[in-house]
Every structure is written in structure tokens, then in C-alpha cells.
PDB file of C-alpha atoms in Angstrom:
ATOM      1  CA  UNK A   1      11.892  -3.589  -9.004  1.00 93.00           C
ATOM      2  CA  UNK A   2       9.574  -1.164  -6.725  1.00 95.00           C
ATOM      3  CA  UNK A   3       6.086  -0.193  -7.655  1.00 96.00           C
ATOM      4  CA  UNK A   4       4.785   2.087  -5.024  1.00 95.00           C
ATOM      5  CA  UNK A   5       0.765   3.214  -5.276  1.00 96.00           C
ATOM      6  CA  UNK A   6      -1.357   5.330  -3.384  1.00 97.00           C
ATOM      7  CA  UNK A   7      -4.095   6.897  -3.705  1.00 97.00           C
ATOM      8  CA  UNK A   8      -6.988   4.783  -2.548  1.00 97.00           C
ATOM      9  CA  UNK A   9      -9.333   5.574  -0.151  1.00 97.00           C
ATOM     10  CA  UNK A  10     -12.885   5.829   0.628  1.00 98.00           C
ATOM     11  CA  UNK A  11     -15.599   7.660  -1.942  1.00 98.00           C
ATOM     12  CA  UNK A  12     -19.219   8.109  -2.004  1.00 98.00           C
ATOM     13  CA  UNK A  13     -20.523   6.166  -5.758  1.00 98.00           C
ATOM     14  CA  UNK A  14     -20.571   8.954  -8.502  1.00 98.00           C
ATOM     15  CA  UNK A  15     -16.941  10.419  -6.976  1.00 98.00           C
ATOM     16  CA  UNK A  16     -13.346  10.732  -8.245  1.00 98.00           C
ATOM     17  CA  UNK A  17     -10.348   9.496  -7.024  1.00 98.00           C
ATOM     18  CA  UNK A  18      -6.635   9.375  -8.951  1.00 98.00           C
ATOM     19  CA  UNK A  19      -4.080   6.679  -8.100  1.00 98.00           C
ATOM     20  CA  UNK A  20      -0.897   7.257  -8.433  1.00 98.00           C
ATOM     21  CA  UNK A  21       2.194   4.608  -9.117  1.00 98.00           C
ATOM     22  CA  UNK A  22       5.879   5.389  -8.428  1.00 97.00           C
ATOM     23  CA  UNK A  23       8.150   3.118 -10.368  1.00 97.00           C
ATOM     24  CA  UNK A  24      11.601   2.340  -9.772  1.00 96.00           C
ATOM     25  CA  UNK A  25      13.694  -0.241 -11.442  1.00 95.00           C
ATOM     26  CA  UNK A  26      13.191   0.076 -14.565  1.00 95.00           C
ATOM     27  CA  UNK A  27      11.974   3.204 -17.200  1.00 96.00           C
ATOM     28  CA  UNK A  28       7.961   3.475 -17.806  1.00 96.00           C
ATOM     29  CA  UNK A  29       9.781   4.201 -21.895  1.00 95.00           C
ATOM     30  CA  UNK A  30      11.051   1.118 -22.052  1.00 95.00           C
ATOM     31  CA  UNK A  31       8.067  -0.926 -20.508  1.00 96.00           C
ATOM     32  CA  UNK A  32       4.014  -0.923 -20.307  1.00 96.00           C
ATOM     33  CA  UNK A  33       2.507  -1.053 -17.495  1.00 97.00           C
ATOM     34  CA  UNK A  34      -1.009  -0.657 -16.350  1.00 97.00           C
ATOM     35  CA  UNK A  35      -3.875  -0.506 -13.210  1.00 98.00           C
ATOM     36  CA  UNK A  36      -5.452  -4.114 -12.097  1.00 97.00           C
ATOM     37  CA  UNK A  37      -7.912  -4.810  -9.250  1.00 97.00           C
ATOM     38  CA  UNK A  38      -8.929  -7.654  -7.550  1.00 96.00           C
ATOM     39  CA  UNK A  39     -12.814  -6.827  -6.591  1.00 93.00           C
ATOM     40  CA  UNK A  40     -14.578  -9.310  -4.284  1.00 89.00           C
ATOM     41  CA  UNK A  41     -16.016 -12.197  -5.877  1.00 91.00           C
ATOM     42  CA  UNK A  42     -14.111 -11.564  -8.930  1.00 92.00           C
ATOM     43  CA  UNK A  43     -11.140 -12.370 -11.027  1.00 93.00           C
ATOM     44  CA  UNK A  44      -8.075 -10.539 -10.936  1.00 93.00           C
ATOM     45  CA  UNK A  45      -8.920  -8.456 -13.926  1.00 95.00           C
ATOM     46  CA  UNK A  46      -6.573  -5.709 -16.009  1.00 96.00           C
ATOM     47  CA  UNK A  47      -8.621  -2.133 -15.941  1.00 97.00           C
ATOM     48  CA  UNK A  48      -6.032   0.138 -18.197  1.00 98.00           C
ATOM     49  CA  UNK A  49      -2.570  -0.747 -19.265  1.00 97.00           C
ATOM     50  CA  UNK A  50      -0.457   1.723 -21.749  1.00 97.00           C
ATOM     51  CA  UNK A  51       2.084   0.778 -23.784  1.00 96.00           C
ATOM     52  CA  UNK A  52       5.781   2.285 -23.554  1.00 96.00           C
ATOM     53  CA  UNK A  53       5.762   4.574 -26.060  1.00 96.00           C
ATOM     54  CA  UNK A  54       2.137   5.472 -25.096  1.00 95.00           C
ATOM     55  CA  UNK A  55       0.835   4.446 -28.867  1.00 95.00           C
ATOM     56  CA  UNK A  56      -1.999   1.754 -27.379  1.00 95.00           C
ATOM     57  CA  UNK A  57      -4.203   2.265 -24.336  1.00 97.00           C
ATOM     58  CA  UNK A  58      -6.414  -0.273 -23.099  1.00 97.00           C
ATOM     59  CA  UNK A  59      -9.287   0.043 -20.900  1.00 97.00           C
ATOM     60  CA  UNK A  60     -11.543  -2.506 -19.647  1.00 96.00           C
ATOM     61  CA  UNK A  61     -15.150  -2.862 -21.104  1.00 96.00           C
ATOM     62  CA  UNK A  62     -16.686  -1.454 -17.335  1.00 96.00           C
ATOM     63  CA  UNK A  63     -14.412   1.476 -16.905  1.00 98.00           C
ATOM     64  CA  UNK A  64     -14.734   3.297 -20.520  1.00 98.00           C
ATOM     65  CA  UNK A  65     -15.610   6.512 -20.195  1.00 98.00           C
ATOM     66  CA  UNK A  66     -14.779   6.755 -16.669  1.00 98.00           C
ATOM     67  CA  UNK A  67     -11.330   6.123 -15.638  1.00 98.00           C
ATOM     68  CA  UNK A  68      -7.970   7.823 -17.735  1.00 98.00           C
ATOM     69  CA  UNK A  69      -4.712   6.391 -17.595  1.00 98.00           C
ATOM     70  CA  UNK A  70      -1.312   8.569 -18.046  1.00 98.00           C
ATOM     71  CA  UNK A  71       1.842   8.502 -17.543  1.00 97.00           C
ATOM     72  CA  UNK A  72       4.671  11.127 -16.706  1.00 97.00           C
ATOM     73  CA  UNK A  73       8.054   9.561 -17.981  1.00 96.00           C
ATOM     74  CA  UNK A  74      10.471  12.271 -16.325  1.00 96.00           C
ATOM     75  CA  UNK A  75       8.568  11.287 -12.802  1.00 97.00           C
ATOM     76  CA  UNK A  76       8.597   7.646 -13.623  1.00 97.00           C
ATOM     77  CA  UNK A  77       4.944   7.528 -12.012  1.00 98.00           C
ATOM     78  CA  UNK A  78       1.566   6.316 -13.707  1.00 98.00           C
ATOM     79  CA  UNK A  79      -1.233   7.762 -12.705  1.00 98.00           C
ATOM     80  CA  UNK A  80      -5.359   6.250 -13.387  1.00 98.00           C
ATOM     81  CA  UNK A  81      -7.690   9.208 -12.716  1.00 98.00           C
ATOM     82  CA  UNK A  82     -11.045   7.409 -11.601  1.00 98.00           C
ATOM     83  CA  UNK A  83     -14.036   9.257 -12.060  1.00 98.00           C
ATOM     84  CA  UNK A  84     -18.030   8.171 -11.706  1.00 98.00           C
ATOM     85  CA  UNK A  85     -16.797   5.558  -9.048  1.00 98.00           C
ATOM     86  CA  UNK A  86     -19.323   2.973  -8.688  1.00 97.00           C
ATOM     87  CA  UNK A  87     -19.623   0.658  -5.947  1.00 96.00           C
ATOM     88  CA  UNK A  88     -18.614  -2.555  -7.917  1.00 95.00           C
ATOM     89  CA  UNK A  89     -15.252  -0.576  -8.677  1.00 97.00           C
ATOM     90  CA  UNK A  90     -14.753  -1.326  -4.963  1.00 97.00           C
ATOM     91  CA  UNK A  91     -11.784  -3.105  -4.929  1.00 97.00           C
ATOM     92  CA  UNK A  92      -7.833  -3.633  -4.527  1.00 98.00           C
ATOM     93  CA  UNK A  93      -5.964  -1.821  -7.085  1.00 98.00           C
ATOM     94  CA  UNK A  94      -2.546  -2.710  -7.871  1.00 97.00           C
ATOM     95  CA  UNK A  95      -0.095  -1.022 -10.690  1.00 97.00           C
ATOM     96  CA  UNK A  96       2.007  -3.843 -12.619  1.00 97.00           C
ATOM     97  CA  UNK A  97       3.930  -4.324 -15.499  1.00 96.00           C
ATOM     98  CA  UNK A  98       1.628  -4.888 -18.380  1.00 94.00           C
ATOM     99  CA  UNK A  99       1.115  -7.172 -21.667  1.00 92.00           C
ATOM    100  CA  UNK A 100      -1.068  -5.881 -24.235  1.00 91.00           C
ATOM    101  CA  UNK A 101      -1.731  -8.175 -26.650  1.00 86.00           C
ATOM    102  CA  UNK A 102      -5.926  -8.976 -26.747  1.00 83.00           C
ATOM    103  CA  UNK A 103      -6.443  -7.053 -23.624  1.00 89.00           C
ATOM    104  CA  UNK A 104      -4.009  -6.374 -21.272  1.00 93.00           C
ATOM    105  CA  UNK A 105      -2.546  -8.966 -18.533  1.00 93.00           C
ATOM    106  CA  UNK A 106      -0.142  -9.008 -15.823  1.00 92.00           C
ATOM    107  CA  UNK A 107       3.481  -9.245 -16.301  1.00 87.00           C
ATOM    108  CA  UNK A 108       6.560  -9.895 -13.876  1.00 84.00           C
ATOM    109  CA  UNK A 109       5.950  -7.225 -11.357  1.00 94.00           C
ATOM    110  CA  UNK A 110       3.245  -6.111  -9.448  1.00 94.00           C
ATOM    111  CA  UNK A 111       3.224  -3.588  -6.357  1.00 91.00           C
ATOM    112  CA  UNK A 112       1.522  -3.932  -3.367  1.00 92.00           C
ATOM    113  CA  UNK A 113      -2.209  -2.717  -3.637  1.00 94.00           C
ATOM    114  CA  UNK A 114      -4.050   0.255  -2.263  1.00 97.00           C
ATOM    115  CA  UNK A 115      -7.800  -0.092  -1.376  1.00 98.00           C
ATOM    116  CA  UNK A 116     -10.503   1.614  -3.307  1.00 98.00           C
ATOM    117  CA  UNK A 117     -13.957   1.824  -1.557  1.00 98.00           C
ATOM    118  CA  UNK A 118     -17.037   3.074  -3.208  1.00 98.00           C
ATOM    119  CA  UNK A 119     -19.915   3.771  -0.493  1.00 97.00           C
ATOM    120  CA  UNK A 120     -22.277   6.108   0.411  1.00 96.00           C
TER     121      UNK A 120
END
């Protein structure tokens, strides 16, 4: 199983980034997946997760209305569109298998992270 995240970088406050995660070893139409982040000084947290059927989507309160998760099952890739970025969004973002029960927690597989830095 591999999860290859990309798309991070340096962006000014108010800017946008789109993260991508290419998955191999399982198909996204059979497993929930999500984006998680480790922000300096804070706990590892679920940012946004989506079920295999796309029937349930979770967003952390801190990103609601600004971030949007989507996936392309044909490409076995999941995306995170991040708009109106804030300095507090700075951190390392990971894609991982997910469990959506009372929020979103990381499952058994996690890829390497991609750094997102929001700074002027």
C-alpha cells in the first residue's frame, strides 16, 4: 500500500493550494480516506475525510467553508482544495485511510506528508 501526497508549498494568507494523494494497493471505492495534519504545538488532527461511497464527508470545524475534499476513483486519487488559507493552517498534511465515527480518525495506512506553509 502506498499513499503519495503532493501539492504542498508556501502560500500567502488568503491564498489557495490543492493537495493530491495518489493511492495504490487498494481502491478508493472500497475504503474511506482522509486528510490529516500535524500543526506545530497541536495534536495530529483529522482535517477532512470521505467514505468509500462518498455518502459521508467530514470537515474539522476549523476548515469548514474553506476546504473541500474530493476523489477520482478512476485515478484512485483524493484531493484537498484549500482556500482562504490562514497561518494557523501551516503544518504537515498527510493522506491516510480513515474511520468516520464521531469525527474522523486515521486508519492503518498513512503516506508521507507534504508541508503547507501559510505566511506573508
